[in-house]
Amino acid sequence: MNVAAKIRARRAEARTRKAVNRAIDQAATPSMRHELITMAQAHNIWR
């Protein structure tokens, strides 16, 4: 993987992580928040 591809992949991961964190912060109910956290952890997105 070349340098440009690594940078693109890193930025894509950052965008995904930000979107997940935003969804968790805006979850309508605690159970929905918990479900989002569980899914993110299962996919190694949430840290």
mmCIF file of N, CA and C in Angstrom:
data_model
loop_
_atom_site.group_PDB
_atom_site.id
_atom_site.type_symbol
_atom_site.label_atom_id
_atom_site.label_comp_id
_atom_site.label_asym_id
_atom_site.label_seq_id
_atom_site.Cartn_x
_atom_site.Cartn_y
_atom_site.Cartn_z
ATOM 1 N N MET A 1 0.865 -1.170 0.000
ATOM 2 C CA MET A 1 0.000 0.000 0.000
ATOM 3 C C MET A 1 0.910 1.231 0.000
ATOM 4 N N ASN A 2 0.650 2.139 -0.920
ATOM 5 C CA ASN A 2 1.492 3.329 -0.975
ATOM 6 C C ASN A 2 1.056 4.370 0.053
ATOM 7 N N VAL A 3 1.821 5.418 0.157
ATOM 8 C CA VAL A 3 1.595 6.433 1.187
ATOM 9 C C VAL A 3 0.238 7.109 1.009
ATOM 10 N N ALA A 4 -0.112 7.461 -0.217
ATOM 11 C CA ALA A 4 -1.389 8.139 -0.472
ATOM 12 C C ALA A 4 -2.569 7.254 -0.074
ATOM 13 N N ALA A 5 -2.483 5.983 -0.368
ATOM 14 C CA ALA A 5 -3.562 5.056 -0.012
ATOM 15 C C ALA A 5 -3.682 4.924 1.501
ATOM 16 N N LYS A 6 -2.548 4.908 2.190
ATOM 17 C CA LYS A 6 -2.575 4.834 3.654
ATOM 18 C C LYS A 6 -3.230 6.074 4.248
ATOM 19 N N ILE A 7 -2.914 7.233 3.687
ATOM 20 C CA ILE A 7 -3.515 8.483 4.175
ATOM 21 C C ILE A 7 -5.016 8.473 3.941
ATOM 22 N N ARG A 8 -5.443 8.048 2.748
ATOM 23 C CA ARG A 8 -6.880 7.975 2.450
ATOM 24 C C ARG A 8 -7.590 7.020 3.395
ATOM 25 N N ALA A 9 -6.984 5.865 3.647
ATOM 26 C CA ALA A 9 -7.592 4.875 4.543
ATOM 27 C C ALA A 9 -7.698 5.434 5.961
ATOM 28 N N ARG A 10 -6.662 6.121 6.408
ATOM 29 C CA ARG A 10 -6.672 6.695 7.760
ATOM 30 C C ARG A 10 -7.755 7.762 7.890
ATOM 31 N N ARG A 11 -7.904 8.590 6.857
ATOM 32 C CA ARG A 11 -8.946 9.623 6.882
ATOM 33 C C ARG A 11 -10.334 9.007 6.861
ATOM 34 N N ALA A 12 -10.506 7.943 6.092
ATOM 35 C CA ALA A 12 -11.805 7.267 6.043
ATOM 36 C C ALA A 12 -12.150 6.674 7.404
ATOM 37 N N GLU A 13 -11.162 6.089 8.075
ATOM 38 C CA GLU A 13 -11.396 5.542 9.417
ATOM 39 C C GLU A 13 -11.768 6.650 10.395
ATOM 40 N N ALA A 14 -11.107 7.795 10.272
ATOM 41 C CA ALA A 14 -11.403 8.923 11.162
ATOM 42 C C ALA A 14 -12.824 9.427 10.933
ATOM 43 N N ARG A 15 -13.244 9.515 9.661
ATOM 44 C CA ARG A 15 -14.616 9.957 9.360
ATOM 45 C C ARG A 15 -15.632 8.988 9.941
ATOM 46 N N THR A 16 -15.362 7.697 9.792
ATOM 47 C CA THR A 16 -16.270 6.683 10.331
ATOM 48 C C THR A 16 -16.353 6.781 11.844
ATOM 49 N N ARG A 17 -15.193 6.927 12.492
ATOM 50 C CA ARG A 17 -15.156 7.036 13.950
ATOM 51 C C ARG A 17 -15.924 8.268 14.432
ATOM 52 N N LYS A 18 -15.757 9.395 13.725
ATOM 53 C CA LYS A 18 -16.485 10.617 14.097
ATOM 54 C C LYS A 18 -17.988 10.431 13.925
ATOM 55 N N ALA A 19 -18.392 9.775 12.845
ATOM 56 C CA ALA A 19 -19.819 9.543 12.606
ATOM 57 C C ALA A 19 -20.414 8.633 13.677
ATOM 58 N N VAL A 20 -19.679 7.605 14.062
ATOM 59 C CA VAL A 20 -20.161 6.698 15.110
ATOM 60 C C VAL A 20 -20.281 7.444 16.431
ATOM 61 N N ASN A 21 -19.262 8.224 16.782
ATOM 62 C CA ASN A 21 -19.314 8.986 18.031
ATOM 63 C C ASN A 21 -20.470 9.978 18.032
ATOM 64 N N ARG A 22 -20.725 10.606 16.889
ATOM 65 C CA ARG A 22 -21.843 11.547 16.780
ATOM 66 C C ARG A 22 -23.171 10.815 16.957
ATOM 67 N N ALA A 23 -23.298 9.646 16.350
ATOM 68 C CA ALA A 23 -24.528 8.857 16.485
ATOM 69 C C ALA A 23 -24.740 8.427 17.932
ATOM 70 N N ILE A 24 -23.664 8.042 18.603
ATOM 71 C CA ILE A 24 -23.770 7.643 20.011
ATOM 72 C C ILE A 24 -24.202 8.830 20.859
ATOM 73 N N ASP A 25 -23.603 9.989 20.613
ATOM 74 C CA ASP A 25 -23.949 11.191 21.380
ATOM 75 C C ASP A 25 -25.397 11.614 21.168
ATOM 76 N N GLN A 26 -25.936 11.371 19.976
ATOM 77 C CA GLN A 26 -27.286 11.820 19.640
ATOM 78 C C GLN A 26 -28.334 10.713 19.755
ATOM 79 N N ALA A 27 -27.964 9.582 20.313
ATOM 80 C CA ALA A 27 -28.906 8.465 20.440
ATOM 81 C C ALA A 27 -30.117 8.883 21.269
ATOM 82 N N ALA A 28 -31.283 8.463 20.827
ATOM 83 C CA ALA A 28 -32.535 8.883 21.459
ATOM 84 C C ALA A 28 -32.726 8.261 22.840
ATOM 85 N N THR A 29 -32.260 7.044 23.018
ATOM 86 C CA THR A 29 -32.470 6.356 24.298
ATOM 87 C C THR A 29 -31.157 5.719 24.760
ATOM 88 N N PRO A 30 -31.024 5.482 26.051
ATOM 89 C CA PRO A 30 -29.820 4.797 26.544
ATOM 90 C C PRO A 30 -29.625 3.413 25.925
ATOM 91 N N SER A 31 -30.717 2.720 25.667
ATOM 92 C CA SER A 31 -30.577 1.386 25.070
ATOM 93 C C SER A 31 -30.052 1.477 23.636
ATOM 94 N N MET A 32 -30.477 2.498 22.895
ATOM 95 C CA MET A 32 -29.962 2.694 21.538
ATOM 96 C C MET A 32 -28.476 3.053 21.596
ATOM 97 N N ARG A 33 -28.109 3.883 22.558
ATOM 98 C CA ARG A 33 -26.703 4.254 22.741
ATOM 99 C C ARG A 33 -25.873 3.003 23.027
ATOM 100 N N HIS A 34 -26.364 2.158 23.918
ATOM 101 C CA HIS A 34 -25.656 0.927 24.264
ATOM 102 C C HIS A 34 -25.520 0.016 23.041
ATOM 103 N N GLU A 35 -26.573 -0.080 22.265
ATOM 104 C CA GLU A 35 -26.544 -0.922 21.062
ATOM 105 C C GLU A 35 -25.510 -0.402 20.061
ATOM 106 N N LEU A 36 -25.460 0.911 19.875
ATOM 107 C CA LEU A 36 -24.477 1.499 18.961
ATOM 108 C C LEU A 36 -23.052 1.244 19.447
ATOM 109 N N ILE A 37 -22.837 1.388 20.745
ATOM 110 C CA ILE A 37 -21.507 1.135 21.308
ATOM 111 C C ILE A 37 -21.120 -0.325 21.107
ATOM 112 N N THR A 38 -22.054 -1.230 21.349
ATOM 113 C CA THR A 38 -21.788 -2.663 21.183
ATOM 114 C C THR A 38 -21.421 -2.984 19.739
ATOM 115 N N MET A 39 -22.169 -2.427 18.793
ATOM 116 C CA MET A 39 -21.885 -2.670 17.378
ATOM 117 C C MET A 39 -20.532 -2.087 16.980
ATOM 118 N N ALA A 40 -20.242 -0.883 17.453
ATOM 119 C CA ALA A 40 -18.970 -0.249 17.121
ATOM 120 C C ALA A 40 -17.797 -1.047 17.689
ATOM 121 N N GLN A 41 -17.948 -1.553 18.901
ATOM 122 C CA GLN A 41 -16.883 -2.362 19.501
ATOM 123 C C GLN A 41 -16.697 -3.671 18.744
ATOM 124 N N ALA A 42 -17.777 -4.248 18.287
ATOM 125 C CA ALA A 42 -17.692 -5.506 17.543
ATOM 126 C C ALA A 42 -16.935 -5.328 16.227
ATOM 127 N N HIS A 43 -17.024 -4.119 15.660
ATOM 128 C CA HIS A 43 -16.355 -3.832 14.389
ATOM 129 C C HIS A 43 -15.048 -3.071 14.579
ATOM 130 N N ASN A 44 -14.594 -2.951 15.824
ATOM 131 C CA ASN A 44 -13.344 -2.251 16.149
ATOM 132 C C ASN A 44 -13.323 -0.818 15.626
ATOM 133 N N ILE A 45 -14.451 -0.123 15.751
ATOM 134 C CA ILE A 45 -14.546 1.265 15.303
ATOM 135 C C ILE A 45 -14.422 2.212 16.474
ATOM 136 N N TRP A 46 -15.032 1.850 17.581
ATOM 137 C CA TRP A 46 -15.119 2.756 18.727
ATOM 138 C C TRP A 46 -13.972 2.513 19.678
ATOM 139 N N ARG A 47 -13.336 3.609 20.124
ATOM 140 C CA ARG A 47 -12.208 3.466 21.053
ATOM 141 C C ARG A 47 -12.486 4.188 22.321
#
